[in-house]
XYZ file of C-alpha atoms in Angstrom:
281
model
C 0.921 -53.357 42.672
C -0.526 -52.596 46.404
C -2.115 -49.652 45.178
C -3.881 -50.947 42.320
C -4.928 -53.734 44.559
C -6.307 -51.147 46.893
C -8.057 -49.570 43.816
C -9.362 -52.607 42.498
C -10.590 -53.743 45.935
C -12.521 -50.085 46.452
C -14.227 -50.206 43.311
C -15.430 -53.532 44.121
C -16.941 -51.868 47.031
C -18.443 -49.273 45.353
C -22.435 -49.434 43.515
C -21.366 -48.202 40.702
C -24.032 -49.539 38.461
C -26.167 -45.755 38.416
C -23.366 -43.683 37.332
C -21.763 -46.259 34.912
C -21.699 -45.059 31.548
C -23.515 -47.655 29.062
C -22.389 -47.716 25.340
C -25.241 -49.055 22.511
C -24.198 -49.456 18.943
C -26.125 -47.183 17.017
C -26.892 -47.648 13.283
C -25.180 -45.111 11.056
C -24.955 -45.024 7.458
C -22.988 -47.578 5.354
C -19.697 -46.880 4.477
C -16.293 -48.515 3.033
C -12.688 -47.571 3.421
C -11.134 -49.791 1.367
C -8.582 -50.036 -1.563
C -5.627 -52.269 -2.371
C -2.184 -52.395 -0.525
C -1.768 -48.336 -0.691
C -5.055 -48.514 1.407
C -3.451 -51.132 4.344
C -2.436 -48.134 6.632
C -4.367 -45.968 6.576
C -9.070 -45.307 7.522
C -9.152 -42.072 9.969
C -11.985 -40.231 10.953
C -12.230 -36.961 11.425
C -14.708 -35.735 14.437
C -16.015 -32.040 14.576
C -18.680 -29.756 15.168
C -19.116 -28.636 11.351
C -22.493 -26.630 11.373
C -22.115 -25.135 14.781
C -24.958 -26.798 16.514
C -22.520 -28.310 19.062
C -23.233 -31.699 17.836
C -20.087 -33.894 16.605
C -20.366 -34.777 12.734
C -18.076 -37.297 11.146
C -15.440 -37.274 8.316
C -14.362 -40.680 7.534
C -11.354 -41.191 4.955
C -12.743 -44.193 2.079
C -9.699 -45.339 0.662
C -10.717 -45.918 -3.290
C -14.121 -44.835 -1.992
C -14.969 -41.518 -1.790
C -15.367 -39.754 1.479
C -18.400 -39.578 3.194
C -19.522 -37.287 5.779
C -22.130 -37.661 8.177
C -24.037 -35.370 9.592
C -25.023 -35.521 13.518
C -29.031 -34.696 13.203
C -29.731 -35.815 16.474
C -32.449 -34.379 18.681
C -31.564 -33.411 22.156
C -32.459 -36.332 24.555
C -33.636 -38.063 21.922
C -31.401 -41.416 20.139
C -28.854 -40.564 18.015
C -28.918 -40.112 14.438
C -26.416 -39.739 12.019
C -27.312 -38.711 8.144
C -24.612 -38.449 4.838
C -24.438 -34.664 3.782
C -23.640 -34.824 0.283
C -20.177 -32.441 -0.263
C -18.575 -32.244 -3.450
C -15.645 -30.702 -1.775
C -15.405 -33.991 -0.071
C -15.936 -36.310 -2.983
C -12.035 -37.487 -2.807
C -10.887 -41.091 -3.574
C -7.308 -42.036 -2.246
C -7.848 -40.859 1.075
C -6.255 -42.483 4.223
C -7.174 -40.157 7.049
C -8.850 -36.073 7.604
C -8.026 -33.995 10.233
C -10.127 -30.900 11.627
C -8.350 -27.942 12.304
C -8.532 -24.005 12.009
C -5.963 -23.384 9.762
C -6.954 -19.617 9.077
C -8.171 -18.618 12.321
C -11.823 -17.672 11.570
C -13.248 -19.801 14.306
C -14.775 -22.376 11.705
C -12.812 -25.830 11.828
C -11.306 -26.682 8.270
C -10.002 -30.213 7.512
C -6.433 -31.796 6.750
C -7.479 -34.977 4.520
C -4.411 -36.767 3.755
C -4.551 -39.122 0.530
C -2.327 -41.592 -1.441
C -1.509 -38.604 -3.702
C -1.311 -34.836 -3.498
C -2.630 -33.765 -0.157
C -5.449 -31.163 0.167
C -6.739 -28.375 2.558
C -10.702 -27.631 2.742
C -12.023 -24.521 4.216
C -14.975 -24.782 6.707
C -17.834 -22.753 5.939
C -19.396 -23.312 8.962
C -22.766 -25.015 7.056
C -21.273 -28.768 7.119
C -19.933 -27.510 3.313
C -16.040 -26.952 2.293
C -13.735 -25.613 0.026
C -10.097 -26.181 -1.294
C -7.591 -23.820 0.079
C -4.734 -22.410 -1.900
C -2.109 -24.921 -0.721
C 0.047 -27.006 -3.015
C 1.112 -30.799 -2.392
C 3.115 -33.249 -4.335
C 2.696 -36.399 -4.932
C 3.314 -38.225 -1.834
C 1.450 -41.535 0.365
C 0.725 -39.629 3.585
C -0.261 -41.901 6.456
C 0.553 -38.895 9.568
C -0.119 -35.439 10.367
C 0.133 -33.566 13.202
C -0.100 -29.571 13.923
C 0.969 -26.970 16.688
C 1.375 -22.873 17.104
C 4.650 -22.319 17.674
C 5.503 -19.155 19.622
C 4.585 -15.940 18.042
C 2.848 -17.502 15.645
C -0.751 -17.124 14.546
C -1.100 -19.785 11.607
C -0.339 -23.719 12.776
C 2.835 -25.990 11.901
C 2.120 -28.470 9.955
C 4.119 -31.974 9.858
C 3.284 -34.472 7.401
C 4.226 -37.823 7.539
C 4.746 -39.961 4.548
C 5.071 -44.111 3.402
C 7.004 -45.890 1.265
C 8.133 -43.550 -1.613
C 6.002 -45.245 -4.500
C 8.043 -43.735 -6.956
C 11.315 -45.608 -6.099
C 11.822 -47.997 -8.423
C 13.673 -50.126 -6.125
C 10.714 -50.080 -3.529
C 8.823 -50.859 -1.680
C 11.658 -52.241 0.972
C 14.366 -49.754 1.964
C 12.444 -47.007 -0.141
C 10.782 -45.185 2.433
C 9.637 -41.576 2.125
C 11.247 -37.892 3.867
C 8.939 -36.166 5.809
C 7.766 -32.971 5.747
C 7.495 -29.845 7.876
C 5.273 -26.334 6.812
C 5.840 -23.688 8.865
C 3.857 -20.241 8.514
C 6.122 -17.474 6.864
C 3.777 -14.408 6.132
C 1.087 -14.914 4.224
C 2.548 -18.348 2.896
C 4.103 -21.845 4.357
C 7.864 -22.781 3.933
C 8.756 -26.335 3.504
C 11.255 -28.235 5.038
C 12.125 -31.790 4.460
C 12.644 -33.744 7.463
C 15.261 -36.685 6.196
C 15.701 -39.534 6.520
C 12.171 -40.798 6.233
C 11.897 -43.886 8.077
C 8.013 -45.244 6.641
C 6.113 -42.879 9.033
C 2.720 -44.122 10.724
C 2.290 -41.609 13.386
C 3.498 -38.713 14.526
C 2.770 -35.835 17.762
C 4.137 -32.759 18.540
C 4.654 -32.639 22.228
C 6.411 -30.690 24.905
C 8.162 -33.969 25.916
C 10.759 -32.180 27.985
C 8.502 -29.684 29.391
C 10.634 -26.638 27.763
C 7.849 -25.091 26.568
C 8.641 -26.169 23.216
C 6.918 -28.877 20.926
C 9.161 -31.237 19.425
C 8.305 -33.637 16.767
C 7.783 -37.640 17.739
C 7.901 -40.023 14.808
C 6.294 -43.532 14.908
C 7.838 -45.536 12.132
C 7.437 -48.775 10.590
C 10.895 -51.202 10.636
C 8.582 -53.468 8.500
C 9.304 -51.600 5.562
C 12.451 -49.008 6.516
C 14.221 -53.018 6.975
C 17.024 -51.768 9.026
C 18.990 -48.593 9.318
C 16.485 -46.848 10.640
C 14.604 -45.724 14.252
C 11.971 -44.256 15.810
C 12.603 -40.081 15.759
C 12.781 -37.350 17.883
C 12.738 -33.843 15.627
C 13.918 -30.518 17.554
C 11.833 -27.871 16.635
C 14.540 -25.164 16.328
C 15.234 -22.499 13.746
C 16.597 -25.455 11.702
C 15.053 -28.716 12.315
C 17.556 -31.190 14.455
C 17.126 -34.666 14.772
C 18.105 -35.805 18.302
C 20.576 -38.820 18.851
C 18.993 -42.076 19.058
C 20.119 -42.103 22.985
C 18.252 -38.712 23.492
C 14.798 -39.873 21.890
C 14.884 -42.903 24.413
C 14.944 -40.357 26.665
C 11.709 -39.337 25.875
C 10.545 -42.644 26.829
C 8.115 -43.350 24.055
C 7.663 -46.180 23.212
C 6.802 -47.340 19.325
C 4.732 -50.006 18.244
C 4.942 -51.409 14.672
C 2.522 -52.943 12.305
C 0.534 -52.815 9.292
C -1.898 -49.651 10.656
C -1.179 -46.489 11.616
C -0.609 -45.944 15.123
C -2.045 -43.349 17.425
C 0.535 -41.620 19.795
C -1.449 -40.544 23.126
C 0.930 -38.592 25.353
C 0.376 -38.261 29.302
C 0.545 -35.931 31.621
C 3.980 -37.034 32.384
C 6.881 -37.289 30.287
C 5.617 -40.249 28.284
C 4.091 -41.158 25.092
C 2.910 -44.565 24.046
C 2.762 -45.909 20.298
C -0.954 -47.955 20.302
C -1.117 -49.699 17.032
C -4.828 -49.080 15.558
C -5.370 -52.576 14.942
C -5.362 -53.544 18.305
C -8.237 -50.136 18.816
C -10.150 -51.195 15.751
């Protein structure tokens, strides 16, 4: 407490009204994610430099809507400008979140777009357009992802983190969904289930013991596993462990539960925190 006293008291101190940044809303194009319970956890946006100009564009998920993107247009010192860039790669409905990432190593950012339903990879052309890659998903509610090299590697591991198992008759209490990890084998992925799914809304890989090795963290949501089940801690051997319920405390991450996705920001440190997204939005 002294400290931050003698940090508050400093900045007090300080003119700090020249070098302060200022945020302005800015008017972008209208859009919608939105959609019945399935749609509840769910609304990321993807941010990435899609055409190369080094200007951020925007992928945002629509729920029953279809995606939109929005292309940054602009003009250097200039206000900032955001258009929609039509992309029938991107027309999707049942989407609850995109992530950018260069799956195949060609320097052009692809996208992750997870969806109530199967799953799909895009391509980045490098021109703000996409294309489906050749992977194949089942028929799952994804609400995580999350994506490292693992040593020796050249092609990411993927980990994708799914609901309530809508198929389970006896759902949607006590029916949550496994998990699932893709790991680079060749030319192709091999899939692993990661069980017992516990209603995943975030997960992070992260060198949590500093090992040089990126575990798995799972955020999960007791609202719907009911009991019976935790927050997880996956070690990413040969074979995928889960650690003892003692050993993820260990971690010291912390979950936080609701009925949005939650964003796992991990420090410098040994910690991660859970923050919900509705206390972000």
């Amino acid at each position: 407490m002294r400290s931050a006293a003698i940090l508050v008291a400093t900045l007090i101190g300080q003119d700090v009204t020249a070098d302060t940044p200022r945020f302005q809303p800015v008017d972008v194009p209208p859009h919608v994610y939105d959609g019945g319970w399935e749609h509840f956890v769910g609304g990321g946006l993807a941010v990435l430099d899609c055409d190369g100009d080094q200007r951020p564009d925007l992928v945002a998920a629509g729920g029953s809507n279809p995606m939109q993107l929005l292309r940054n247009t602009s003009v250097d010192g200039g206000a900032i400008h955001f258009e929609p860039a039509p992309s029938q790669a991107l027309n999707l409905t049942g989407t609850t979140g995109a992530y950018p990432l260069d799956i195949d190593n060609d320097g052009i950012l692809d996208l992750v777009v997870l969806r109530v339903g199967p799953d799909t990879v895009l391509r980045g052309r490098g021109d703000c357009t996409f294309e489906a890659m050749p992977f194949t998903f089942a028929d799952h509610w994804t609400t995580a992802f999350s994506a490292t090299w693992e040593g020796g590697q050249t092609a990411p591991t993927l980990a994708f983190g799914h609901y309530v198992d809508r198929h389970d008759p006896d759902g949607p209490f006590e029916a949550c969904d496994v998990n699932h990890l893709w790991r680079p084998d060749g030319a192709t992925y091999t899939v692993t289930d990661l069980a017992p799914g516990h209603c995943a809304l975030s997960i992070l890989f992260t060198d949590w013991a500093r090992t040089g090795r990126a575990d798995l963290r799972v955020s999960n949501d007791r609202h719907y596993y009911v009991r019976d089940g935790q927050e997880q801690l996956w070690a990413m051997e040969d074979k995928p462990r889960l650690f003892p319920k003692k050993t993820a405390g260990r971690a010291t991450c912390f979950g936080a539960w609701g009925s949005r996705p939650a964003i796992w920001i991990a420090t410098g440190g040994t910690r991660c925190f859970s923050v919900p997204w509705a206390i972000n939005a």
